[in-house]
Coordinates of C-alpha atoms and ligand atoms in Angstrom, one line a residue:
X1 CA 0.0 0.0 0.0
X2 CA 1.4 3.4 -1.0
X3 CA 0.5 6.3 1.3
X4 CA 1.1 9.9 0.3
X5 CA 2.0 12.0 3.3
X6 CA 1.7 15.8 2.8
X7 CA 3.7 17.8 5.3
X8 CA 5.7 14.6 6.0
X9 CA 8.9 16.5 6.8
X10 CA 7.2 18.3 9.7
X11 CA 7.1 17.4 13.4
X12 CA 4.1 15.1 13.4
X13 CA 4.5 14.0 9.8
X14 CA 8.1 12.8 10.2
X15 CA 7.1 10.6 13.2
X16 CA 4.2 9.2 11.3
X17 CA 6.4 8.4 8.3
X18 CA 8.6 6.4 10.7
X19 CA 5.6 4.3 11.9
X20 CA 4.2 3.8 8.4
X21 CA 7.6 2.6 7.1
X22 CA 8.0 0.4 10.2
X23 CA 4.6 -1.1 9.6
X24 CA 5.5 -2.0 6.0
X25 CA 3.7 0.7 4.0
X26 CA 5.3 2.4 1.0
X27 CA 5.5 6.1 1.7
X28 CA 5.7 9.1 -0.6
X29 CA 6.3 12.4 1.1
X30 CA 5.2 15.8 -0.4
X31 CA 6.4 18.9 1.4
X32 CA 7.6 22.4 0.3
X33 CA 9.8 22.7 3.5
X34 CA 8.2 26.0 4.4
X35 CA 8.4 25.0 8.0
X36 CA 10.7 22.0 8.0
X37 CA 14.1 20.7 6.9
X38 CA 14.7 17.8 4.4
X39 CA 17.1 16.6 7.1
X40 CA 14.2 15.3 9.1
X41 CA 13.5 12.8 6.3
X42 CA 17.1 11.7 6.0
X43 CA 16.9 10.9 9.8
X44 CA 13.6 9.0 9.2
X45 CA 15.5 6.9 6.7
X46 CA 18.3 6.3 9.2
X47 CA 15.9 5.2 11.9
X48 CA 13.9 2.9 9.6
X49 CA 16.6 1.7 7.2
X50 CA 14.1 2.4 4.4
X51 CA 14.1 4.7 1.4
X52 CA 11.2 6.6 0.0
X53 CA 10.3 9.3 -2.5
X54 CA 10.2 12.9 -1.4
X55 CA 8.6 15.6 -3.6
X56 CA 9.5 19.2 -3.0
X57 CA 6.1 20.4 -4.0
X58 CA 3.4 22.7 -2.5
X59 CA -0.2 21.6 -2.1
X60 CA -0.9 24.9 -3.8
X61 CA 0.9 23.8 -7.0
X62 CA -1.6 22.0 -9.3
X63 CA 1.1 20.9 -11.7
X64 CA 3.3 19.6 -8.9
X65 CA 0.4 17.6 -7.4
X66 CA -0.5 16.2 -10.9
X67 CA 3.1 15.0 -11.2
X68 CA 3.0 13.3 -7.8
X69 CA -0.4 11.6 -8.5
X70 CA 0.5 10.6 -12.1
X71 CA 3.9 9.1 -11.1
X72 CA 2.7 7.0 -8.2
X73 CA -0.1 4.6 -7.5
X74 CA -1.4 6.1 -4.3
X75 CA -3.9 4.2 -2.1
X76 CA -4.5 6.8 0.6
X77 CA -3.4 10.3 1.7
X78 CA -2.4 11.5 5.2
X79 CA -2.7 15.3 5.0
X80 CA -0.5 17.2 7.5
X81 CA 0.6 20.1 5.3
X82 CA -0.5 23.5 6.5
X83 CA 0.5 26.5 8.6
X84 CA -0.2 26.2 12.3
X85 CA 0.9 29.4 14.2
X86 CA -2.2 30.9 15.9
X87 CA -0.6 34.4 16.3
X88 CA 0.6 34.6 12.8
X89 CA -2.9 33.6 11.5
X90 CA -4.3 36.6 13.3
X91 CA -1.7 38.9 11.6
X92 CA -2.0 37.2 8.1
X93 CA -5.4 35.5 7.8
X94 CA -5.4 35.3 4.0
X95 CA -2.0 33.5 4.1
X96 CA -3.7 30.9 6.3
X97 CA -6.9 30.6 4.3
X98 CA -4.9 30.3 1.1
X99 CA -2.4 27.7 2.3
X100 CA -4.6 25.6 4.5
X101 CA -8.0 25.8 2.8
X102 CA -7.1 26.4 -0.9
X103 CA -4.3 23.8 -0.6
X104 CA -6.6 21.2 0.8
X105 CA -9.2 21.8 -1.9
X106 CA -6.5 21.4 -4.6
X107 CA -5.3 18.2 -2.9
X108 CA -8.8 16.8 -2.8
X109 CA -9.5 17.7 -6.4
X110 CA -6.4 15.8 -7.4
X111 CA -7.4 12.8 -5.2
X112 CA -10.8 12.9 -6.9
X113 CA -9.2 13.0 -10.3
X114 CA -7.0 10.0 -9.6
X115 CA -9.7 8.1 -7.7
X116 CA -7.9 8.2 -4.4
X117 CA -10.7 8.5 -1.9
X118 CA -9.1 7.7 1.5
X119 CA -8.0 10.6 3.5
X120 CA -6.7 11.2 7.1
X121 CA -6.8 14.9 8.0
X122 CA -5.0 16.7 10.8
X123 CA -7.4 18.7 12.7
X124 CA -7.0 20.2 16.2
X125 CA -8.7 20.5 19.6
X126 CA -8.8 24.2 18.8
X127 CA -12.0 23.5 16.9
X128 CA -13.7 23.2 20.4
X129 CA -13.1 26.9 21.0
X130 CA -13.6 27.7 24.7
X131 CA -14.8 24.3 26.0
X132 CA -17.8 24.5 28.4
X133 CA -17.3 21.0 29.7
X134 CA -14.2 18.8 30.1
X135 CA -13.3 16.1 29.2
X136 CA -14.2 17.2 25.6
X137 CA -16.0 14.6 23.5
X138 CA -16.3 14.8 19.7
X139 CA -19.9 16.0 19.8
X140 CA -19.0 19.1 21.9
X141 CA -20.0 22.4 20.4
X142 CA -17.5 23.7 17.8
X143 CA -16.2 27.2 17.3
X144 CA -13.0 29.1 16.3
X145 CA -11.3 31.8 18.1
X146 CA -8.7 32.7 15.5
X147 CA -8.1 32.2 11.7
X148 CA -6.0 29.1 12.2
X149 CA -8.8 27.4 14.1
X150 CA -11.3 28.6 11.4
X151 CA -9.2 26.9 8.7
X152 CA -9.5 23.6 10.6
X153 CA -13.3 24.0 11.1
X154 CA -13.9 25.0 7.5
X155 CA -11.8 22.1 6.2
X156 CA -13.8 19.7 8.4
X157 CA -17.0 21.0 6.8
X158 CA -15.6 20.9 3.3
X159 CA -14.7 17.2 3.9
X160 CA -18.2 16.5 5.1
X161 CA -19.6 18.1 1.9
X162 CA -17.2 16.0 -0.2
X163 CA -18.5 12.8 1.3
X164 CA -22.1 13.9 0.9
X165 CA -21.4 14.5 -2.8
X166 CA -19.7 11.1 -3.3
X167 CA -20.1 8.4 -0.6
X168 CA -17.2 6.4 -1.8
X169 CA -14.9 8.7 0.2
X170 CA -13.5 7.4 3.4
X171 CA -12.3 10.3 5.6
X172 CA -10.9 10.4 9.1
X173 CA -10.7 13.7 10.8
X174 CA -8.2 13.6 13.8
X175 CA -8.4 16.3 16.4
X176 CA -5.1 16.4 18.1
X177 CA -4.7 17.8 21.7
X178 CA -1.1 18.9 22.7
X179 CA 1.6 16.8 20.9
X180 CA 5.0 16.8 22.6
X181 CA 7.9 14.4 22.9
X182 CA 10.1 13.0 20.2
X183 CA 11.2 9.7 18.7
X184 CA 13.2 7.8 21.4
X185 CA 16.3 7.7 19.1
X186 CA 16.7 11.5 19.6
X187 CA 17.1 11.8 15.8
X188 CA 13.8 13.5 15.0
X189 CA 11.7 16.0 17.0
X190 CA 10.0 19.3 17.0
X191 CA 12.2 22.1 15.5
X192 CA 10.3 25.4 15.6
X193 CA 11.9 28.3 13.8
X194 CA 12.6 31.4 16.0
X195 CA 11.3 31.6 19.6
X196 CA 8.9 28.8 20.3
X197 CA 5.2 29.7 21.0
X198 CA 4.4 26.4 22.7
X199 CA 5.2 25.4 26.2
X200 CA 7.5 22.3 25.8
X201 CA 9.7 23.5 22.9
X202 CA 10.2 26.7 25.0
X203 CA 11.1 24.7 28.1
X204 CA 13.6 22.6 26.1
X205 CA 15.3 25.8 24.8
X206 CA 15.6 27.0 28.4
X207 CA 17.0 23.7 29.5
X208 CA 19.8 23.9 27.0
X209 CA 20.5 27.5 27.8
X210 CA 19.3 29.0 24.5
X211 CA 16.5 31.0 26.4
X212 CA 16.9 32.5 29.8
X213 CA 13.7 31.6 31.5
X214 CA 10.2 30.4 31.0
X215 CA 7.3 32.8 31.3
X216 CA 4.3 31.1 32.7
X217 CA 1.2 32.8 31.3
X218 CA -1.0 33.2 34.3
X219 CA -1.2 31.4 37.7
X220 CA -4.7 32.6 38.6
X221 CA -6.7 30.1 36.6
X222 CA -9.3 28.0 38.5
X223 CA -7.1 25.0 38.3
X224 CA -5.1 22.8 40.9
X225 CA -2.2 25.2 41.0
X226 CA -3.5 28.2 39.1
X227 CA -1.7 27.5 35.8
X228 CA -3.3 26.3 32.6
X229 CA -4.1 22.6 32.2
X230 CA -3.7 20.7 28.9
X231 CA -3.8 17.2 27.5
X232 CA -0.2 16.4 26.4
X233 CA 0.2 13.4 24.1
X234 CA 3.4 11.8 22.9
X235 CA 3.9 12.4 19.2
X236 CA 4.6 8.7 18.6
X237 CA 1.3 7.7 20.2
X238 CA -0.3 10.4 17.9
X239 CA 1.5 8.9 14.9
X240 CA 0.1 5.4 15.8
X241 CA -3.4 6.9 15.8
X242 CA -2.9 7.7 12.1
X243 CA -2.1 4.1 11.3
X244 CA -5.3 3.0 13.1
X245 CA -7.4 5.6 11.3
X246 CA -5.8 4.5 8.0
X247 CA -6.8 0.9 8.7
X248 CA -10.4 2.0 9.3
X249 CA -10.3 4.0 6.0
X250 CA -9.3 0.9 4.2
X251 CA -12.2 -1.1 5.8
X252 CA -15.2 1.3 5.4
X253 CA -16.4 4.6 3.9
X254 CA -17.8 7.7 5.6
X255 CA -16.4 10.6 7.6
X256 CA -15.4 9.9 11.1
X257 CA -14.0 12.3 13.7
X258 CA -11.7 11.3 16.6
X259 CA -10.0 13.1 19.5
X260 CA -6.4 12.0 19.8
X261 CA -5.4 12.8 23.4
X262 CA -4.7 10.9 26.6
X263 CA -7.7 12.1 28.5
X264 CA -5.5 13.4 31.3
X265 CA -4.7 17.1 32.1
X266 CA -1.4 18.4 33.4
X267 CA -0.8 22.0 34.6
X268 CA 2.1 24.1 33.3
X269 CA 3.8 23.8 36.7
X270 CA 3.5 20.0 36.6
X271 CA 5.1 20.0 33.2
X272 CA 8.0 22.1 34.5
X273 CA 8.5 19.9 37.5
X274 CA 8.4 16.7 35.4
X275 CA 10.8 18.1 32.9
X276 CA 13.2 19.2 35.6
X277 CA 13.1 15.6 37.0
X278 CA 13.8 14.0 33.6
X279 CA 16.6 16.3 32.5
X280 CA 18.2 17.1 35.8
X281 CA 18.3 20.8 35.1
X282 CA 16.5 23.6 36.9
X283 CA 14.0 25.5 34.7
X284 CA 13.9 29.1 35.8
X285 CA 10.5 30.7 35.4
X286 CA 8.5 33.8 36.2
X287 CA 4.7 34.1 36.4
X288 CA 3.4 36.7 33.9
X289 CA 0.0 37.8 32.7
X290 CA -2.4 35.4 31.1
X291 CA -1.9 35.0 27.3
X292 CA -4.9 36.4 25.4
X293 CA -7.2 33.6 24.1
X294 CA -5.9 30.9 26.4
X295 CA -8.5 28.7 28.2
X296 CA -8.0 27.4 31.7
X297 CA -8.5 23.7 31.1
X298 CA -8.6 21.6 28.0
X299 CA -8.4 17.8 27.9
X300 CA -10.0 15.1 25.8
X301 CA -12.4 12.3 26.2
X302 CA -10.5 9.8 23.9
X303 CA -13.0 6.9 24.4
X304 CA -14.4 7.1 20.8
X305 CA -10.9 6.4 19.3
X306 CA -10.4 3.6 21.8
X307 CA -13.8 2.0 20.9
X308 CA -13.8 2.5 17.1
X309 CA -10.0 2.5 16.2
X310 CA -8.7 0.3 19.0
X311 CA -6.2 3.1 19.7
X312 CA -5.2 4.7 23.0
X313 CA -2.2 6.7 24.1
X314 CA 0.3 4.6 25.9
X315 CA 3.2 6.9 26.9
X316 CA 3.2 8.8 30.2
X317 CA 4.2 12.4 30.9
X318 CA 7.7 11.4 32.2
X319 CA 8.5 9.7 28.9
X320 CA 7.1 12.6 26.9
X321 CA 9.4 15.1 28.8
X322 CA 12.4 12.7 28.7
X323 CA 12.1 12.3 24.9
X324 CA 11.6 16.0 24.2
X325 CA 14.8 16.6 26.3
X326 CA 16.8 13.9 24.5
X327 CA 16.0 15.4 21.1
X328 CA 16.8 18.9 22.1
X329 CA 20.0 18.0 24.0
X330 CA 21.3 16.0 20.9
X331 CA 20.2 18.7 18.4
X332 CA 20.8 22.0 20.1
X333 CA 20.5 23.9 16.8
X334 CA 17.7 21.7 15.5
X335 CA 18.2 20.2 12.1
X336 CA 20.2 23.1 10.7
X337 CA 23.7 21.8 11.7
X338 CA 23.8 19.1 9.1
X339 CA 21.9 21.0 6.4
X340 CA 25.0 21.5 4.3
X341 CA 26.0 17.9 4.4
X342 CA 22.7 16.7 3.1
X343 CA 22.5 19.3 0.3
X344 CA 26.0 18.2 -0.7
X345 CA 24.6 14.9 -1.7
X346 CA 25.8 12.4 0.8
X347 CA 22.4 10.9 1.5
X348 CA 20.8 8.0 -0.4
X349 CA 17.4 9.7 -0.4
X350 CA 16.1 11.2 -3.5
X351 CA 14.4 14.6 -3.1
X352 CA 12.6 15.3 -6.4
X353 CA 12.2 18.9 -7.3
X354 CA 9.1 20.0 -9.2
X355 CA 11.1 20.3 -12.4
X356 CA 12.2 16.7 -12.1
X357 CA 15.7 17.4 -10.9
X358 CA 17.1 15.7 -7.9
X359 CA 17.9 18.1 -5.1
X360 CA 20.1 15.5 -3.5
Ligands
NAD401 P1 4.8 21.3 11.0 O1 4.8 22.8 10.6 O2 6.0 20.7 11.7 O3 4.5 20.4 9.7 C1 3.7 20.9 8.7 C2 4.5 20.6 7.4 O4 3.7 21.0 6.3 C3 5.8 21.3 7.3 O5 6.8 20.3 7.0 C4 5.6 22.3 6.2 O6 6.9 22.5 5.5 C5 4.6 21.6 5.4 N1 3.8 22.6 4.6 C6 3.2 23.7 4.9 N2 2.5 24.3 3.9 C7 2.7 23.5 2.8 C8 2.4 23.5 1.5 N3 1.6 24.5 1.0 N4 2.7 22.5 0.7 C9 3.5 21.5 1.1 N5 3.9 21.4 2.4 C10 3.5 22.4 3.3 O7 3.5 21.1 11.9 P2 3.1 19.8 12.8 O8 3.1 20.2 14.2 O9 3.8 18.6 12.3 O10 1.6 19.8 12.4 C11 1.1 19.0 11.3 C12 -0.4 19.2 11.1 O11 -1.1 19.0 12.4 C13 -0.8 20.7 10.8 O12 -1.9 20.6 9.9 C14 -1.2 21.3 12.1 O13 -2.1 22.3 11.9 C15 -1.9 20.1 12.8 N6 -1.9 20.2 14.2 C16 -0.7 20.4 14.9 C17 -0.7 20.5 16.3 C18 0.6 20.8 17.1 O14 0.5 21.2 18.2 N7 1.8 20.5 16.6 C19 -1.9 20.4 17.0 C20 -3.1 20.2 16.3 C21 -3.0 20.1 14.9
UDP402 N1 2.4 28.4 28.2 C1 3.2 29.2 29.1 N2 4.3 29.7 28.6 C2 4.7 29.6 27.4 C3 3.9 28.8 26.5 C4 2.8 28.2 27.0 O1 2.8 29.3 30.3 O2 5.8 30.1 27.0 C5 1.1 27.8 28.7 C6 -0.1 28.2 28.0 O3 -0.7 29.4 28.7 C7 -1.0 27.0 28.2 C8 0.0 25.8 28.2 O4 1.3 26.4 28.5 O5 -1.6 27.0 29.5 C9 0.1 25.1 26.8 O6 0.4 26.1 25.8 P1 0.8 25.7 24.3 O7 1.0 27.0 23.6 O8 1.9 24.8 24.4 O9 -0.5 25.0 23.8 P2 -2.0 25.4 23.6 O10 -2.2 26.8 24.1 O11 -2.2 25.3 22.1 O12 -2.9 24.5 24.3

């Protein structure tokens, strides 16, 4: 079975490609590297001992998509490609609507043309807006508080319409909670550009001395210690959820939506303490104002995925923190360090440019 993975060089995509290859799938990655490095895919190859095709193509590039679909016999698509920074989406909403929504439409058009009707889509717990009740189940009210969230909501609706128009489609919508952690080899992990917006990448940068101290956004929430509570999930557990969703897509048609979370909530201070324990370093922090738009508590009811996909998250918070730390400690500059080596052509991967040339 050949699976096209859009955004496969990114954080969640690269971990999912590892699990797909390990499970014996053939993988084709499509990514324009707008928020990732080809190095992540070289590392995926090292971890798995497998080679795979990589296309440097945007989902906004119709001709590029046509090339990918015409050159490969694709059985299903896992669609990660998109922009994901909430703050940037408020500053530049059209960029987000264009990339995430127009890109998904073009991808689905190409899938329709080539009769590829199995899709796993990366959605987000952000579609629950400000949750009234926790744990959050899939039938909770939906809303968006920013353009990024609105792209996810709109795409979910577009996919529902697509199925209504042609009931041969089989679509899984996966709503992720807070992915953290990294592959236990320490070879791949989250590599945000600039100063991280998210909690754990920020903590890892403090732990290796790249940032001075963590700012905790508010300690006056109605939670156990006053800091925000979230449902952190190990990225490898999350990746496994995609394989389970894929199996379901091969077995039946329809649109199904699943929460991928652990069902447990941890506060910011609990994450800091656990991280300190796992890395043996002190994480200096100060308490600052609440971050606008943040909710006090957000965690999932993951029982639907357990029942229908036979999937549940296995890894505990200690392992999540230890793996995030290992990745950061081994790759203090992220993937950039080895960029030149890979572009010089030492790898055995083949990165195919849109014009057909090999990048390396
Ligand atoms: P990421 O930025 O690491 O990965 C996204 C990948 O898509 C990157 O490699 C990027 O280069 C690529 N990409 C972006 N636009 C593209 C385009 N037009 N054409 C081709 N490739 C393109 O992000 P991630 O954390 O791995 O997230 C993957 C998906 O999961 C995204 O859709 C994101 O919105 C969603 N998601 C992420 C989180 C999270 O906390 N990480 C939570 C919920 C949902
Ligand atoms: N957070 C924090 N300092 C940071 C980044 C995040 O205190 O530098 C808090 C944030 O207020 C929230 C939690 O950590 O309570 C998780 O935030 P993150 O941005 O990682 O995820 P999301 O807001 O998307 O749930």
